[in-house]
Amino acid sequence: MAPEKSEQGKKVVYMDNNATTRVDPEVLAAMLPYYSELYGNPSSMHTFGGQVGREVAAARARIAELIGARPEELIFTSCGTESDSTAILAALQANPEKRHIVTTRVEHPAVKNLCEHLDRLTGHKHRVTQLPVDREGMLDLAQYEAALSEDTAVVSVMWANNETGVIFPVEEMARMAKERGILFHTDAVQAVGKIPINLADSVIDFLSLSGHKLHAPKGIGVLYVRKGAPFAPLIIGGHQEQGRRGGTENVAGIIGLGKACELAAARMAEENGRVRQLRDKLERGLLEKIPNSMLNGHPEQRLPNTTNVSFEYVEGEAILLHLDQFGICASSGSACTSGSLEPSHVLRAMGVPFTAAHGSVRLSLSVYNTEEEVDLVLARLPEVIAKLREMSPFWKASHRGEVGGANCPCACS
Ligand code: PLP
């Protein structure tokens, strides 16, 4: 496979797979006929459309198999965000007399902003509990249990965090919700394809996934709705998806996702073996080579491909721009370009100190990454941090013991 190239023709070292992934060449090859000769509508009565309908059904079965679901429990959507909204709104509609949502402080905006929006929209009639996390990004199950009440309509807790990779015990949490008759949704957008998921053994009611996180294209998502769980469509229109989501299906996207799920199942061992080893080598090397660095997130309860490391007294965005010059793609929990100097809500919820949260970098790998690429990042990133620290008034002040004091460069005292 040809290596990715940047605009300048430089080889790209892509370690931003939690943002999006490369469409696998086998996935693309499976999709292409559905843009050319196989353009029929799967709902058509004629044979030409019917053959497409059969391939959509086969793809549905492949996707269901990866997560231990029945094919009829899957609804195709446009993305993870649509799946999240559909699930939470369906659960609320099923329980109109209940007004309480339980979620966490570290959800992706697809869930977090929806819950906050509902709270505002209904004049705070929808009470939202956002569970806190500890310094390692983990939830306290006793606190969770205490938050569940007679008024709780739905719990929405992510399977794995997109910034830190921390994995939550959603199956156990779903059981606790079920005992109290509460519907349970999980945003598994980052988990599907990276760790084993078997919904047949769980009582989870709704699960969201998104194609572009597992080497399928952007624009295709799935909502799993457990057989028997109450449901109301978000998009009302034609009879597609058994009346559960109107709109002509994204056929090529569905075929691509089917192939991607087949590949993910076959590569699960590699993801949890070779990719995890690469991630661990990268993480260990960075923490050893760079002083004043720290891991964000639980060391074990984590996706195999993700590491989030903070480098004190430097700015995450500056790190990314320097890495970009070497063709290295990563992301940061700091968002100065958005006009706010606030670090990510995830790192803030974890209580990561201000001086470290600003200098956080997320590196997320995939089966395409090589040891050579890890070695390149291990050579370049320490240089970048050293260079930025030379210019950082905070780094210098930290050595004089002034940060947080009367002479702190940010005038915080
Ligand atoms: N949930 C999580 C945990 C994510 O990481 C993302 C994307 O980054 C989403 C939801 C949204 O998925 P999509 O981009 O398919 O809408």
Coordinates of C-alpha atoms and ligand atoms in Angstrom, one line a residue:
M1 CA 0.0 0.0 0.0
A2 CA 1.4 3.4 -0.9
P3 CA 2.3 5.6 2.1
E4 CA 0.2 8.6 2.8
K5 CA 1.8 11.9 1.5
S6 CA 1.2 15.4 2.8
E7 CA 0.7 18.5 0.5
Q8 CA 4.4 19.0 0.4
G9 CA 4.8 15.4 -0.8
K10 CA 6.3 14.4 2.6
K11 CA 5.6 10.9 3.9
V12 CA 2.9 11.1 6.6
V13 CA 3.3 9.3 9.9
Y14 CA -0.4 9.1 10.8
M15 CA -1.0 8.6 14.5
D16 CA -4.4 10.3 14.7
N17 CA -6.6 7.2 14.2
N18 CA -9.1 8.2 16.9
A19 CA -10.0 11.3 14.8
T20 CA -10.5 9.2 11.7
T21 CA -8.9 6.3 9.9
R22 CA -7.7 5.5 6.4
V23 CA -10.2 3.6 4.3
D24 CA -8.7 0.2 3.9
P25 CA -7.9 -0.7 0.2
E26 CA -10.0 -3.8 0.5
V27 CA -12.9 -1.8 1.8
L28 CA -12.6 0.7 -1.1
A29 CA -12.5 -2.1 -3.6
A30 CA -15.6 -3.7 -2.1
M31 CA -17.4 -0.3 -2.4
L32 CA -16.5 0.8 -5.9
P33 CA -18.9 -1.3 -7.9
Y34 CA -21.8 0.3 -5.9
Y35 CA -20.8 3.7 -7.4
S36 CA -20.7 2.3 -10.9
E37 CA -22.5 -0.8 -12.3
L38 CA -24.4 -1.7 -9.1
Y39 CA -26.3 1.6 -8.6
G40 CA -29.7 0.1 -8.0
N41 CA -31.9 1.2 -5.1
P42 CA -32.1 -1.7 -2.5
S43 CA -35.8 -0.9 -2.0
S44 CA -36.7 -1.4 -5.7
M45 CA -38.8 -4.3 -6.8
H46 CA -36.7 -5.1 -9.8
T47 CA -33.9 -7.7 -9.9
F48 CA -31.3 -5.0 -10.5
G49 CA -32.2 -3.2 -7.2
G50 CA -32.9 -6.5 -5.4
Q51 CA -29.3 -7.8 -5.9
V52 CA -28.1 -4.6 -4.1
G53 CA -30.6 -5.2 -1.3
R54 CA -29.1 -8.7 -0.8
E55 CA -25.6 -7.3 -0.5
V56 CA -26.8 -4.7 2.0
A57 CA -28.3 -7.6 4.0
A58 CA -25.0 -9.5 3.8
A59 CA -23.1 -6.5 5.0
R60 CA -25.6 -6.0 7.9
A61 CA -24.9 -9.6 9.0
R62 CA -21.1 -9.0 8.9
I63 CA -21.4 -5.9 11.1
A64 CA -23.8 -7.7 13.5
E65 CA -21.3 -10.5 13.8
L66 CA -18.5 -8.2 15.0
I67 CA -20.6 -7.0 17.9
G68 CA -22.5 -10.2 18.7
A69 CA -25.9 -8.7 17.6
R70 CA -28.7 -9.9 15.4
P71 CA -28.8 -8.3 11.9
E72 CA -32.3 -7.0 12.5
E73 CA -31.1 -5.1 15.6
L74 CA -29.0 -2.8 13.5
I75 CA -30.2 0.5 12.0
F76 CA -27.9 2.3 9.5
T77 CA -27.4 6.0 10.2
S78 CA -25.1 8.7 8.8
C79 CA -22.6 8.8 11.6
G80 CA -21.9 8.2 15.3
T81 CA -23.4 11.5 16.2
E82 CA -26.7 10.6 14.6
S83 CA -26.7 7.2 16.3
D84 CA -26.1 8.9 19.7
S85 CA -28.9 11.4 19.2
T86 CA -31.4 8.8 18.0
A87 CA -30.8 6.5 20.9
I88 CA -31.0 9.1 23.6
L89 CA -34.1 10.8 22.1
A90 CA -35.8 7.4 21.6
A91 CA -35.2 6.5 25.2
L92 CA -36.6 9.8 26.4
Q93 CA -39.6 9.4 24.2
A94 CA -40.2 5.9 25.6
N95 CA -40.3 7.4 29.1
P96 CA -42.1 10.7 28.8
E97 CA -42.8 10.8 32.5
K98 CA -39.1 10.5 33.5
R99 CA -36.9 13.5 33.3
H100 CA -33.4 12.4 34.4
I101 CA -30.4 11.5 32.3
V102 CA -27.2 10.0 33.7
T103 CA -24.0 10.4 31.7
T104 CA -20.4 11.3 32.4
R105 CA -18.3 14.4 32.4
V106 CA -16.0 12.9 29.7
E107 CA -18.4 12.0 27.0
H108 CA -17.8 13.1 23.4
P109 CA -19.7 16.3 22.4
A110 CA -22.1 14.1 20.4
V111 CA -23.6 13.0 23.8
K112 CA -22.4 15.8 26.1
N113 CA -23.8 18.7 24.1
L114 CA -27.0 16.9 23.3
C115 CA -27.7 16.3 27.0
E116 CA -26.8 19.9 27.9
H117 CA -29.0 21.1 25.0
L118 CA -32.0 19.0 26.2
D119 CA -31.5 20.4 29.7
R120 CA -31.6 24.0 28.3
L121 CA -34.3 23.4 25.8
T122 CA -36.8 22.0 28.3
G123 CA -36.1 24.9 30.8
H124 CA -34.1 22.4 33.0
K125 CA -37.0 20.0 33.2
H126 CA -34.5 17.3 31.9
R127 CA -32.1 17.0 34.8
V128 CA -28.7 15.7 33.7
T129 CA -26.2 14.1 36.0
Q130 CA -22.7 14.1 34.6
L131 CA -20.7 11.6 36.7
P132 CA -17.2 12.7 37.7
V133 CA -14.0 10.7 36.9
D134 CA -10.9 10.2 39.0
R135 CA -7.3 11.2 38.1
E136 CA -7.0 8.1 35.9
G137 CA -10.3 8.9 34.1
M138 CA -12.2 6.1 35.8
L139 CA -15.8 6.2 37.2
D140 CA -16.8 5.3 40.7
L141 CA -19.6 2.6 40.5
A142 CA -20.9 3.5 43.9
Q143 CA -21.4 7.0 42.8
Y144 CA -23.1 5.8 39.6
E145 CA -25.5 3.6 41.6
A146 CA -26.4 6.5 43.9
A147 CA -27.2 8.6 40.8
L148 CA -29.8 6.2 39.4
S149 CA -33.3 7.1 40.5
E150 CA -36.9 6.3 39.8
D151 CA -36.9 9.4 37.6
T152 CA -34.0 8.2 35.4
A153 CA -35.1 7.6 31.8
V154 CA -31.7 6.7 30.3
V155 CA -28.1 6.2 31.0
S156 CA -25.6 7.1 28.3
V157 CA -22.0 6.2 29.0
M158 CA -19.2 5.8 26.4
W159 CA -17.5 2.4 26.0
A160 CA -14.1 4.0 25.5
N161 CA -12.9 7.5 25.7
N162 CA -11.8 9.2 22.5
E163 CA -9.1 11.3 24.2
T164 CA -7.5 8.9 26.6
G165 CA -8.7 5.5 25.5
V166 CA -10.0 4.7 29.0
I167 CA -12.5 1.9 29.0
F168 CA -15.6 2.0 31.2
P169 CA -17.3 -1.1 32.6
V170 CA -20.4 -0.5 30.5
E171 CA -21.7 -4.1 30.6
E172 CA -21.8 -4.0 34.4
M173 CA -23.3 -0.5 34.4
A174 CA -26.0 -1.7 32.0
R175 CA -26.9 -4.5 34.4
M176 CA -27.2 -2.1 37.2
A177 CA -29.5 0.2 35.1
K178 CA -31.6 -2.8 34.0
E179 CA -32.2 -3.9 37.6
R180 CA -33.9 -0.6 38.0
G181 CA -35.8 -0.7 34.7
I182 CA -33.6 2.1 33.2
L183 CA -32.6 2.1 29.5
F184 CA -28.9 2.0 28.8
H185 CA -27.1 3.5 25.8
T186 CA -23.3 3.3 25.1
D187 CA -21.3 5.3 22.6
A188 CA -19.0 2.6 21.4
V189 CA -17.6 4.7 18.5
Q190 CA -14.0 4.3 19.7
A191 CA -14.4 0.7 21.0
V192 CA -15.8 -1.2 18.0
G193 CA -13.2 -2.9 16.0
K194 CA -10.5 -2.3 18.7
I195 CA -11.7 -4.5 21.5
P196 CA -14.0 -7.5 21.6
I197 CA -17.7 -6.7 22.0
N198 CA -20.4 -9.3 22.4
L199 CA -23.8 -7.8 22.8
A200 CA -25.4 -11.2 23.0
D201 CA -24.0 -11.5 26.6
S202 CA -25.1 -8.0 27.6
V203 CA -28.2 -6.1 28.5
I204 CA -27.2 -2.9 26.7
D205 CA -30.2 -1.5 25.0
F206 CA -28.5 0.9 22.5
L207 CA -25.0 1.1 21.0
S208 CA -23.6 3.6 18.6
L209 CA -20.8 3.0 16.1
S210 CA -19.2 4.9 13.3
G211 CA -17.6 3.6 10.1
H212 CA -14.8 6.1 9.8
K213 CA -13.2 5.0 13.0
L214 CA -12.5 1.5 11.7
H215 CA -11.2 1.9 8.2
A216 CA -14.6 2.3 6.5
P217 CA -15.6 5.7 5.0
K218 CA -17.0 8.8 6.6
G219 CA -20.8 9.1 6.4
I220 CA -21.9 5.7 7.6
G221 CA -22.9 4.8 11.2
V222 CA -24.9 2.2 13.0
L223 CA -27.3 2.2 15.9
Y224 CA -27.8 -1.1 17.6
V225 CA -31.3 -1.4 19.2
R226 CA -31.7 -4.5 21.4
K227 CA -34.7 -6.6 20.3
G228 CA -37.6 -5.5 22.4
A229 CA -36.2 -2.2 23.4
P230 CA -38.5 0.8 22.9
F231 CA -37.7 2.8 19.8
A232 CA -38.8 6.0 18.0
P233 CA -37.1 7.2 14.8
L234 CA -35.2 10.5 14.6
I235 CA -35.5 10.8 10.9
I236 CA -39.0 10.1 9.7
G237 CA -39.6 9.5 6.0
G238 CA -39.6 6.3 3.9
H239 CA -40.0 2.8 5.1
Q240 CA -36.2 2.1 5.0
E241 CA -34.7 0.3 8.0
Q242 CA -38.1 -1.1 8.7
G243 CA -39.5 2.4 9.3
R244 CA -36.8 3.1 11.9
R245 CA -34.7 5.6 9.8
G246 CA -36.1 7.2 6.7
G247 CA -33.8 8.0 3.7
T248 CA -32.3 5.9 0.9
E249 CA -29.5 3.9 2.3
N250 CA -25.8 4.8 1.8
V251 CA -25.3 1.6 -0.1
A252 CA -21.6 1.9 -0.8
G253 CA -20.9 3.0 2.8
I254 CA -22.8 0.0 4.2
I255 CA -20.9 -2.4 1.9
G256 CA -17.7 -0.7 3.0
L257 CA -18.6 -1.0 6.7
G258 CA -19.4 -4.6 6.2
K259 CA -16.0 -5.3 4.8
A260 CA -14.3 -3.2 7.5
C261 CA -16.0 -5.2 10.2
E262 CA -14.9 -8.4 8.6
L263 CA -11.3 -7.1 8.5
A264 CA -11.6 -5.8 12.1
A265 CA -12.6 -9.2 13.4
A266 CA -9.7 -10.8 11.6
R267 CA -7.2 -8.2 12.9
M268 CA -8.5 -8.0 16.5
A269 CA -5.6 -10.1 17.7
E270 CA -3.1 -7.9 15.9
E271 CA -4.7 -4.7 17.3
N272 CA -4.4 -6.1 20.8
G273 CA -1.0 -7.6 20.2
R274 CA 1.3 -5.8 17.8
V275 CA -0.5 -2.4 17.9
R276 CA -0.6 -2.5 21.7
Q277 CA 3.2 -3.3 21.8
L278 CA 3.9 -0.4 19.5
R279 CA 1.8 1.9 21.6
D280 CA 3.5 0.8 24.8
K281 CA 7.0 1.2 23.3
L282 CA 6.0 4.7 22.2
E283 CA 4.5 5.7 25.5
R284 CA 7.4 4.2 27.6
G285 CA 10.0 5.9 25.4
L286 CA 8.3 9.3 25.6
L287 CA 7.9 9.1 29.4
E288 CA 11.5 8.0 29.8
K289 CA 13.1 10.5 27.4
I290 CA 11.1 13.6 28.3
P291 CA 11.3 15.1 31.8
N292 CA 8.1 16.5 33.4
S293 CA 5.9 14.2 31.3
M294 CA 2.9 12.2 32.5
L295 CA 0.4 9.7 31.2
N296 CA -3.2 10.8 31.1
G297 CA -5.6 7.9 31.7
H298 CA -5.6 4.5 33.4
P299 CA -2.5 2.5 32.5
E300 CA -4.3 -0.8 31.8
Q301 CA -8.0 -0.1 31.4
R302 CA -7.4 1.4 28.0
L303 CA -7.8 0.9 24.2
P304 CA -4.7 -0.8 22.8
N305 CA -4.1 1.9 20.3
T306 CA -4.3 5.1 22.3
T307 CA -1.9 7.1 24.4
N308 CA -2.4 10.6 25.9
V309 CA 0.7 12.2 27.3
S310 CA 1.2 15.6 28.9
F311 CA 4.4 17.6 28.7
E312 CA 4.4 20.3 31.3
Y313 CA 4.9 24.0 30.5
V314 CA 4.5 23.7 26.7
E315 CA 1.5 24.3 24.6
G316 CA -0.2 21.3 22.9
E317 CA -1.0 23.2 19.7
A318 CA 2.7 24.3 19.3
I319 CA 3.7 20.7 19.7
L320 CA 1.3 19.6 17.0
L321 CA 2.6 22.3 14.6
H322 CA 6.2 21.2 15.1
L323 CA 5.3 17.5 14.7
D324 CA 3.4 18.5 11.5
Q325 CA 6.7 19.7 10.0
F326 CA 8.0 16.2 10.3
G327 CA 4.8 14.8 8.7
I328 CA 3.7 13.4 12.1
C329 CA -0.1 13.7 12.6
A330 CA -1.3 13.7 16.2
S331 CA -3.9 15.7 18.2
S332 CA -4.1 17.7 21.4
G333 CA -6.5 18.2 24.3
S334 CA -5.7 21.9 24.1
A335 CA -7.8 24.1 21.9
C336 CA -6.4 27.6 21.7
T337 CA -7.4 28.0 18.0
S338 CA -11.1 27.7 19.0
G339 CA -10.6 31.0 20.8
S340 CA -10.7 29.4 24.3
L341 CA -7.7 28.8 26.4
E342 CA -9.5 26.0 28.2
P343 CA -7.9 22.6 27.9
S344 CA -10.1 19.6 27.0
H345 CA -13.2 18.9 29.2
V346 CA -11.9 15.4 29.6
L347 CA -8.5 16.3 31.0
R348 CA -10.2 19.0 33.2
A349 CA -12.6 16.4 34.5
M350 CA -9.7 14.2 35.4
G351 CA -8.1 17.0 37.4
V352 CA -4.9 17.1 35.2
P353 CA -3.0 20.2 36.4
F354 CA -3.4 23.3 34.2
T355 CA 0.3 23.3 33.3
A356 CA 0.1 19.7 32.0
A357 CA -3.4 19.7 30.5
H358 CA -2.3 22.5 28.1
G359 CA 0.6 20.4 26.8
S360 CA -1.2 17.2 26.1
V361 CA -0.8 15.1 23.0
R362 CA -2.9 12.2 21.9
L363 CA -1.2 9.6 19.7
S364 CA -3.6 7.0 18.3
L365 CA -2.3 4.1 16.3
S366 CA -3.7 1.5 13.9
V367 CA -2.7 -1.7 12.2
Y368 CA -1.0 0.4 9.5
N369 CA 1.6 1.9 11.9
T370 CA 5.1 0.4 12.0
E371 CA 7.9 0.2 14.5
E372 CA 10.0 2.5 12.2
E373 CA 7.3 5.2 12.6
V374 CA 7.2 4.8 16.4
D375 CA 11.1 5.2 16.4
L376 CA 10.7 8.4 14.3
V377 CA 8.2 9.9 16.8
L378 CA 10.5 8.8 19.7
A379 CA 13.4 10.7 18.0
R380 CA 11.4 13.8 17.0
L381 CA 9.1 14.5 19.9
P382 CA 11.7 14.9 22.6
E383 CA 13.5 17.4 20.3
V384 CA 10.3 19.4 19.8
I385 CA 9.5 19.5 23.5
A386 CA 13.1 20.6 24.4
K387 CA 13.0 23.3 21.7
L388 CA 9.6 24.6 22.9
R389 CA 10.7 24.6 26.5
E390 CA 13.7 26.7 25.7
M391 CA 11.3 29.4 24.6
S392 CA 8.7 28.8 27.4
P393 CA 8.7 31.4 30.2
F394 CA 6.7 28.9 32.2
W395 CA 9.5 26.2 31.9
K396 CA 12.1 28.7 33.0
A397 CA 9.8 30.0 35.8
S398 CA 9.2 26.4 37.0
H399 CA 12.9 25.9 37.5
R400 CA 13.0 29.1 39.6
G401 CA 10.0 27.8 41.6
E402 CA 7.9 30.7 40.5
V403 CA 4.9 29.0 38.8
G404 CA 1.8 29.7 40.7
G405 CA 3.6 32.2 42.9
A406 CA 4.0 36.0 42.9
N407 CA 6.3 36.0 39.9
C408 CA 4.4 33.5 37.8
P409 CA 4.5 34.5 34.1
C410 CA 0.8 34.1 33.7
A411 CA 0.1 36.5 36.6
C412 CA -2.2 33.9 38.2
S413 CA -1.5 34.9 41.7
Ligands
PLP1 N1 -18.4 9.4 19.9 C1 -17.1 9.3 20.0 C2 -16.5 8.7 21.3 C3 -16.2 9.8 19.1 O1 -14.9 9.7 19.2 C4 -16.8 10.4 17.9 C5 -15.9 11.0 16.9 O2 -14.8 11.4 17.1 C6 -18.2 10.5 17.8 C7 -19.0 10.0 18.8 C8 -18.8 11.1 16.6 O3 -18.8 10.2 15.5 P1 -19.1 10.8 14.0 O4 -17.9 11.6 13.7 O5 -19.2 9.6 13.2 O6 -20.3 11.6 14.1

